mmCIF file of N, CA, C and O in Angstrom:
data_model
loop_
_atom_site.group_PDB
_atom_site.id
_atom_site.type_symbol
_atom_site.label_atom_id
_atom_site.label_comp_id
_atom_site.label_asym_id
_atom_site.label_seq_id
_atom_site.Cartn_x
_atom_site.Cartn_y
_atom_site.Cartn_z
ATOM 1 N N UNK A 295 -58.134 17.404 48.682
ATOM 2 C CA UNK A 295 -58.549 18.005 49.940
ATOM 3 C C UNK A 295 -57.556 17.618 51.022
ATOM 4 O O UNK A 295 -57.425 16.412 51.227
ATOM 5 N N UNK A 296 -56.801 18.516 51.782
ATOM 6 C CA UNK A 296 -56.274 18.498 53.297
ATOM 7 C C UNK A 296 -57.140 18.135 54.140
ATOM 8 O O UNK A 296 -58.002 18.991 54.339
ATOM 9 N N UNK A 297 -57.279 16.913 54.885
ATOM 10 C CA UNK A 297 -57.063 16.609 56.417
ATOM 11 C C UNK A 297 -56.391 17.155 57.228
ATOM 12 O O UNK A 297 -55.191 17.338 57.025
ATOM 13 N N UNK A 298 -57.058 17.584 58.447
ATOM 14 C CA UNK A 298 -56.554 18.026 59.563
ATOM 15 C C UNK A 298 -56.799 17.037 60.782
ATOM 16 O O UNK A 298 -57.678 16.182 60.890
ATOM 17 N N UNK A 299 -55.548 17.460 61.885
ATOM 18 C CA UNK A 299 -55.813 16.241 63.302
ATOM 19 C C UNK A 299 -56.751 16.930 63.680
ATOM 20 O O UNK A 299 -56.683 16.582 64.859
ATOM 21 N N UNK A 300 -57.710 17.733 63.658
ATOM 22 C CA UNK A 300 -58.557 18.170 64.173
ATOM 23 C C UNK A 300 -59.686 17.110 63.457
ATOM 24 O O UNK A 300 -60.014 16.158 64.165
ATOM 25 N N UNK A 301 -60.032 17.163 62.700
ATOM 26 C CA UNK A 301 -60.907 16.274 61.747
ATOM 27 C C UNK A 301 -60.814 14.316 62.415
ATOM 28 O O UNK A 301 -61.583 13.366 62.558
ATOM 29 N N UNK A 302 -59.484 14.615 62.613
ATOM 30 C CA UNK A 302 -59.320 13.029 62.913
ATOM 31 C C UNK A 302 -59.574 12.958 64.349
ATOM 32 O O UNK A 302 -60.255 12.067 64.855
ATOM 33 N N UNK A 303 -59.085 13.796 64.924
ATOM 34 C CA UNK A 303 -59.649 13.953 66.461
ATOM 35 C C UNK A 303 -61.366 13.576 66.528
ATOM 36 O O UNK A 303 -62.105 12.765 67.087
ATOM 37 N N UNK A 304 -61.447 14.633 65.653
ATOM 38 C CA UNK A 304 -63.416 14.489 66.014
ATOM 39 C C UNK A 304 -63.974 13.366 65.604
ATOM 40 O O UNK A 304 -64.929 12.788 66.123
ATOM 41 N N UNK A 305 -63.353 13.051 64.639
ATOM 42 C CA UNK A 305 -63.936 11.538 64.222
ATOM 43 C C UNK A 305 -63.745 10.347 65.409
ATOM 44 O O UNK A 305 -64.584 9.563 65.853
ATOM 45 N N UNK A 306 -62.194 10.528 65.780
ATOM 46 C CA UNK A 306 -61.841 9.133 66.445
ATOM 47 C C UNK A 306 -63.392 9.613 68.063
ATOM 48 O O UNK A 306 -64.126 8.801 68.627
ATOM 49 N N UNK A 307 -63.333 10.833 68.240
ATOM 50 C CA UNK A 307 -64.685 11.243 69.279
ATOM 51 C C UNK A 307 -65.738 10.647 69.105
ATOM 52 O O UNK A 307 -66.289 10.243 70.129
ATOM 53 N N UNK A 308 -66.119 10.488 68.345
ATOM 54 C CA UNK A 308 -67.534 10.342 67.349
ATOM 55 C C UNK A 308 -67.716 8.662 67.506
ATOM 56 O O UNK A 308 -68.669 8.072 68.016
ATOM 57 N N UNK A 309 -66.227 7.961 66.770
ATOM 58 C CA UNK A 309 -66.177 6.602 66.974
ATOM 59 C C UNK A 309 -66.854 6.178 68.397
ATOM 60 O O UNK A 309 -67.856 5.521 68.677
ATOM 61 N N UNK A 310 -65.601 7.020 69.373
ATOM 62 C CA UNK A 310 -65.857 6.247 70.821
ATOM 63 C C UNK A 310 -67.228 6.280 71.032
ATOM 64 O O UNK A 310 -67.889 5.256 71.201
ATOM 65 N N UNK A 311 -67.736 7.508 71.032
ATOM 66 C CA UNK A 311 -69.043 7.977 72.036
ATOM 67 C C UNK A 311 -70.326 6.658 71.207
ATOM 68 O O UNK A 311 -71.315 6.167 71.751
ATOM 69 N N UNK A 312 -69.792 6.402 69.739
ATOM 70 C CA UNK A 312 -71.256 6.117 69.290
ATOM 71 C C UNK A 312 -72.245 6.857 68.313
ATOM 72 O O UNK A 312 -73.241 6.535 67.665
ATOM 73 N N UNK A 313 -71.290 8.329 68.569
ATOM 74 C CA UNK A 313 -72.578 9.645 67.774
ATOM 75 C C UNK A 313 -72.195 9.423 66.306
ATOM 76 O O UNK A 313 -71.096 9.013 65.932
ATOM 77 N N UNK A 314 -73.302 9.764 65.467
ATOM 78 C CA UNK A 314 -72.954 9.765 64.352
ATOM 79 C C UNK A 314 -72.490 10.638 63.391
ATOM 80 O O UNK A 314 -71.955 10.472 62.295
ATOM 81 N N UNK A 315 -72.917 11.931 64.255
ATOM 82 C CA UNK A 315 -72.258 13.455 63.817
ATOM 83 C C UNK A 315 -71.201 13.891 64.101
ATOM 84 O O UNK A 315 -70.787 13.379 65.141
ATOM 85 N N UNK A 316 -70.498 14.651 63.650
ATOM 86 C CA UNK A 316 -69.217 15.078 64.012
ATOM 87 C C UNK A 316 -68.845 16.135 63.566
ATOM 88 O O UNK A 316 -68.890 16.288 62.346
ATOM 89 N N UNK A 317 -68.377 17.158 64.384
ATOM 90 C CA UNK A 317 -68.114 18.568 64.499
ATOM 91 C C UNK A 317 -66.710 18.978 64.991
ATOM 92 O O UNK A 317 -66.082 18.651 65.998
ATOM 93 N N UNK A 318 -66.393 19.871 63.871
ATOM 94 C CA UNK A 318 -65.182 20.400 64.085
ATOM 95 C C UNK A 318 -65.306 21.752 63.003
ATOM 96 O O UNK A 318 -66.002 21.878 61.996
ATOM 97 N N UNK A 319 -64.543 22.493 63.509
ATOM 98 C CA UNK A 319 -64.009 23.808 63.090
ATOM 99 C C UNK A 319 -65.350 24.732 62.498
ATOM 100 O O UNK A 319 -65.435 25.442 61.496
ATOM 101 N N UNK A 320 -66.099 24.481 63.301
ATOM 102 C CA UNK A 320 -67.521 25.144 63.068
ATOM 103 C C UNK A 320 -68.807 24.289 62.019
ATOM 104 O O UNK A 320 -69.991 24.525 61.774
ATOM 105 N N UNK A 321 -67.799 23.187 61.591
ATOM 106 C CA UNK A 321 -68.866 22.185 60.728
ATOM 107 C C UNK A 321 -69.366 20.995 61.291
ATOM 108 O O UNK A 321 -68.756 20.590 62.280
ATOM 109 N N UNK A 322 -70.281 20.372 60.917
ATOM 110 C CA UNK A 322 -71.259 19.424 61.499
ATOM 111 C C UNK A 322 -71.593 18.919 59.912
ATOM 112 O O UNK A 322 -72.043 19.504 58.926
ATOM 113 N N UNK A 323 -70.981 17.041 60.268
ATOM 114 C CA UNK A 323 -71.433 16.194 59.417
ATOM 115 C C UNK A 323 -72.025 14.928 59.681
ATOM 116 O O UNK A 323 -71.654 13.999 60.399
ATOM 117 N N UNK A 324 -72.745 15.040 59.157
ATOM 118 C CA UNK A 324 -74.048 13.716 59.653
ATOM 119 C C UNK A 324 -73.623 11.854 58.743
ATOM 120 O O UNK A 324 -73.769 11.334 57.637
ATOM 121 N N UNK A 325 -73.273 11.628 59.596
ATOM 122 C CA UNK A 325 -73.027 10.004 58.610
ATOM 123 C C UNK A 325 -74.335 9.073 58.625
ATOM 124 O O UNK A 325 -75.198 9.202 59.494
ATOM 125 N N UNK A 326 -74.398 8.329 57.818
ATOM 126 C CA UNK A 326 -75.598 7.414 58.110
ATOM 127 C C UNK A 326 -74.942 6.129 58.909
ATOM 128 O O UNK A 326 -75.641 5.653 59.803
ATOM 129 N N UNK A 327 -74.368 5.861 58.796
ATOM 130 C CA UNK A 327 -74.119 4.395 59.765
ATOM 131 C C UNK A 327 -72.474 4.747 60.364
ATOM 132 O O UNK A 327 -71.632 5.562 59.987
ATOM 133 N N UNK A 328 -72.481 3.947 61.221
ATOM 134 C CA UNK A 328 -71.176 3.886 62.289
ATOM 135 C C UNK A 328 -69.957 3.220 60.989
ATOM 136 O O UNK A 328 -68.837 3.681 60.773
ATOM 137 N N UNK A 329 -70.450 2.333 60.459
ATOM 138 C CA UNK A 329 -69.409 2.238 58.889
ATOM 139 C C UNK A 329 -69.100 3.227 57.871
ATOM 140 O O UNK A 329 -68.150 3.059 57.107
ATOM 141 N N UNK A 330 -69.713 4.060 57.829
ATOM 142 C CA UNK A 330 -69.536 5.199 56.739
ATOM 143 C C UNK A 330 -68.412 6.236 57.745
ATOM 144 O O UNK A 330 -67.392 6.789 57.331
ATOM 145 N N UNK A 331 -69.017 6.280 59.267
ATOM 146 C CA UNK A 331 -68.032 7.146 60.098
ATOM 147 C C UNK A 331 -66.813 6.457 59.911
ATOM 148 O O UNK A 331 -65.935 6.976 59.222
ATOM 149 N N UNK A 332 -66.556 4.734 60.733
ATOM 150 C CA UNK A 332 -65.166 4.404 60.660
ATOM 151 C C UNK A 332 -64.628 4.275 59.068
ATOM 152 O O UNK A 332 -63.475 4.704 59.023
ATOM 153 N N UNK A 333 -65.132 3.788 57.650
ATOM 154 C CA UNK A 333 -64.582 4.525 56.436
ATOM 155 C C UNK A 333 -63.797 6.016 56.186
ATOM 156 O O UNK A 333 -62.738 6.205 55.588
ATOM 157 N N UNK A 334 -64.626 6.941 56.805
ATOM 158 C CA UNK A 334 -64.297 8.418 56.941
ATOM 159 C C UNK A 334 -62.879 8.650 57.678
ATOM 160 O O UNK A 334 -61.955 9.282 57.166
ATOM 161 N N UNK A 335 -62.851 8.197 58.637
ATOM 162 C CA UNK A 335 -61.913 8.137 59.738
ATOM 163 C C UNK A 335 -60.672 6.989 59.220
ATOM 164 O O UNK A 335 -59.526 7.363 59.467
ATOM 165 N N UNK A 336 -60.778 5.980 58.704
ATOM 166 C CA UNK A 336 -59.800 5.450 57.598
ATOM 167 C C UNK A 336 -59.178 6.021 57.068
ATOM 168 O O UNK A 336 -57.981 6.142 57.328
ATOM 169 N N UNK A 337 -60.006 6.795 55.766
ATOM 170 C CA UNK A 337 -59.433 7.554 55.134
ATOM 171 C C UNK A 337 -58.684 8.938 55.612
ATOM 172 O O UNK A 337 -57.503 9.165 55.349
ATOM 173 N N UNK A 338 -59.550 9.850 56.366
ATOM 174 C CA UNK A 338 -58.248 10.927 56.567
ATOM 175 C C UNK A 338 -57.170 10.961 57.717
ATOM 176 O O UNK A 338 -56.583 11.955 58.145
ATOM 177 N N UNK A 339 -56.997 9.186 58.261
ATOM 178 C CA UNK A 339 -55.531 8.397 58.876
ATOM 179 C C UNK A 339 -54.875 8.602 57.879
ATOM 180 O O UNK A 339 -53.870 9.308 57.960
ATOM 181 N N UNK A 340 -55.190 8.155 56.922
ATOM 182 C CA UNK A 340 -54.454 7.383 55.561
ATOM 183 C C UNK A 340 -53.360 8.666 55.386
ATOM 184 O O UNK A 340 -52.178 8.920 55.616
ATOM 185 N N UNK A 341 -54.663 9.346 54.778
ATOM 186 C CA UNK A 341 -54.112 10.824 54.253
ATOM 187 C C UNK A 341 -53.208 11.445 55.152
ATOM 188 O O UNK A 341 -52.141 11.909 54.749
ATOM 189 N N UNK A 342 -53.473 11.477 56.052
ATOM 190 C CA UNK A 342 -52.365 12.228 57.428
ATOM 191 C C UNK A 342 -51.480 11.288 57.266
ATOM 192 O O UNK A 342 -50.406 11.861 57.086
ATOM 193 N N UNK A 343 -51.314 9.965 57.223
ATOM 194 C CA UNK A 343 -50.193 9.725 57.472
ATOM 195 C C UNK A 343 -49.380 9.565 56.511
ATOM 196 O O UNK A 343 -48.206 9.271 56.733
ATOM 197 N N UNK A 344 -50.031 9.789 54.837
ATOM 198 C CA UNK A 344 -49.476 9.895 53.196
ATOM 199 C C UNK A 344 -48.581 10.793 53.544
ATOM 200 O O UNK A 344 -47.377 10.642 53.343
ATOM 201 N N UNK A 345 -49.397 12.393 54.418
ATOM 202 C CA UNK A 345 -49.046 13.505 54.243
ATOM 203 C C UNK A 345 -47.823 13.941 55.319
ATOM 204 O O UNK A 345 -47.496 15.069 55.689
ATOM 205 N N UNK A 346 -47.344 12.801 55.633
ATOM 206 C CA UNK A 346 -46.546 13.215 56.943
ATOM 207 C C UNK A 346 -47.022 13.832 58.213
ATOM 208 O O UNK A 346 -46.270 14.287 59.075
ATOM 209 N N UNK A 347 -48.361 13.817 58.271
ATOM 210 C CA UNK A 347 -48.792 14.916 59.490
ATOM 211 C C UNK A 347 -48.748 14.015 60.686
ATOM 212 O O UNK A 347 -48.522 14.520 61.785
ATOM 213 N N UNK A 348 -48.984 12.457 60.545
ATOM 214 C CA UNK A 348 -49.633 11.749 61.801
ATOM 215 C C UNK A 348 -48.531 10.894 61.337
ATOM 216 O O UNK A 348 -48.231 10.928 60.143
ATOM 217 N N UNK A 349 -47.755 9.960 62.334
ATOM 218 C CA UNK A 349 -46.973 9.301 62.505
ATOM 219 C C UNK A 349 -47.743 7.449 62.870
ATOM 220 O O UNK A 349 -48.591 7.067 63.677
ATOM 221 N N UNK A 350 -47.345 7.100 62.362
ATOM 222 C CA UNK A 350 -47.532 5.577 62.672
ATOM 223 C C UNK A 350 -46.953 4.740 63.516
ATOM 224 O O UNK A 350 -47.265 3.567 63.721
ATOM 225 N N UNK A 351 -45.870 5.530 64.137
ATOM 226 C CA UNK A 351 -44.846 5.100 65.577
ATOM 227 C C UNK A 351 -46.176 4.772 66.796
ATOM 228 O O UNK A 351 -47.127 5.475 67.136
ATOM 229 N N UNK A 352 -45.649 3.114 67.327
ATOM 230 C CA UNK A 352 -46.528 3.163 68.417
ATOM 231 C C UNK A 352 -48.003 2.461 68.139
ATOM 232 O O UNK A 352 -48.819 1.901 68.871
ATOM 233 N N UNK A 353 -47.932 2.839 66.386
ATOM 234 C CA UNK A 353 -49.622 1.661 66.196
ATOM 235 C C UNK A 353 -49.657 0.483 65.640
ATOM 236 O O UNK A 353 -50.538 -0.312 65.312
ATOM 237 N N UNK A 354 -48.155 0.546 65.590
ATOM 238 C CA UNK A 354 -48.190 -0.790 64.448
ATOM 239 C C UNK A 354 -46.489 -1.703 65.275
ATOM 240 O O UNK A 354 -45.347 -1.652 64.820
ATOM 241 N N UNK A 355 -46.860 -2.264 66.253
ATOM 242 C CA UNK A 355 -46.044 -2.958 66.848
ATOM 243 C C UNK A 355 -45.927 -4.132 66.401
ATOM 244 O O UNK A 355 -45.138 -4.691 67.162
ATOM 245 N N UNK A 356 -46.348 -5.053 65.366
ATOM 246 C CA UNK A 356 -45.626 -6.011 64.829
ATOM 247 C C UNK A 356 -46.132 -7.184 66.082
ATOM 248 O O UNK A 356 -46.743 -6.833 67.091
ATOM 249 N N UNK A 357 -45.846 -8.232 65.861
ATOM 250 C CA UNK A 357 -46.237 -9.577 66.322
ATOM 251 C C UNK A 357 -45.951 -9.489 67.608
ATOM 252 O O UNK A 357 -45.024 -8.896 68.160
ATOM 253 N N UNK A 358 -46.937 -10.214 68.109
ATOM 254 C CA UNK A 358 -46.454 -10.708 69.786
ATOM 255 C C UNK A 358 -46.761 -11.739 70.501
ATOM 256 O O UNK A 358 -47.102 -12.709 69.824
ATOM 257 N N UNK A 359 -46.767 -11.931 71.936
ATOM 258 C CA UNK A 359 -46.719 -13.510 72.001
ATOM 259 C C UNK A 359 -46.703 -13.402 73.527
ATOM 260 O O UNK A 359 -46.204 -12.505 74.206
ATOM 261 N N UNK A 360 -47.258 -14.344 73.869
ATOM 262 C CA UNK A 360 -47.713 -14.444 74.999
ATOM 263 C C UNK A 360 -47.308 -15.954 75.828
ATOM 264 O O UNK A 360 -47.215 -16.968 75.137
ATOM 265 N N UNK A 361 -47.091 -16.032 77.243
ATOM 266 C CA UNK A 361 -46.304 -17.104 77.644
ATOM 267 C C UNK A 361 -47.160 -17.100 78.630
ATOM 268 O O UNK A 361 -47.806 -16.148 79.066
ATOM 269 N N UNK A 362 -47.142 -18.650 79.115
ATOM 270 C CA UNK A 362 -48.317 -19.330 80.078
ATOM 271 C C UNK A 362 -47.865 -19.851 81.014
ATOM 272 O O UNK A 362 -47.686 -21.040 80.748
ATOM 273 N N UNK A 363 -47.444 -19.509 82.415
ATOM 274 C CA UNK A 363 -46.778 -20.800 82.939
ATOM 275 C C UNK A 363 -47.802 -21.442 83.810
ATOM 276 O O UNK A 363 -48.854 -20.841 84.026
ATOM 277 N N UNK A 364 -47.525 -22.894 84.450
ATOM 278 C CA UNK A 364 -48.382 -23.006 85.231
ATOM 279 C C UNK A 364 -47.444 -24.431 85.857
ATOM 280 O O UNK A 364 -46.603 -25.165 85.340
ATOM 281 N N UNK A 365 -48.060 -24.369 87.177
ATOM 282 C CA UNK A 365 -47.367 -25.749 88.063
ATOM 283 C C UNK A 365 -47.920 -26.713 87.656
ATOM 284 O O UNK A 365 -49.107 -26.520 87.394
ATOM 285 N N UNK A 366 -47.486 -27.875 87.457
ATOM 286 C CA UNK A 366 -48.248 -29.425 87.642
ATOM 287 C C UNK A 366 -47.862 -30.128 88.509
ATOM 288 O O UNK A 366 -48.372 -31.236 88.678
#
């Protein structure tokens, strides 16, 4: 099965708001828990980004580090 950014759009929607349904391209799918949604939404990242469609530039910045100064 093809994933579409439309699919991943509605999902990452779905994540924010909280809802557990999610609608796109005239379909409506009902998840039972907010884990079965972010699983769902895992997987067709994955796939988009197997498939070349979604790029990983920008999400995966690698280590960082943080500096503190302070007077004594």
């Amino acid at each position: 099965m093809a994933f579409t950014l439309t699919q991943l759009s509605a999902l990452e929607e779905a994540i924010a708001s909280g809802e557990l349904s999610v609608q796109y391209d005239g379909k409506k799918v009902e998840y039972r828990s907010l884990d079965d949604l972010q699983k769902a939404y895992n997987m067709v990242r994955g796939s988009l980004l197997a498939s070349g469609q979604l790029s990983d530039a920008g999400t995966n910045r690698g280590p960082s580090s943080l500096a503190i100064f302070s007077r004594d």
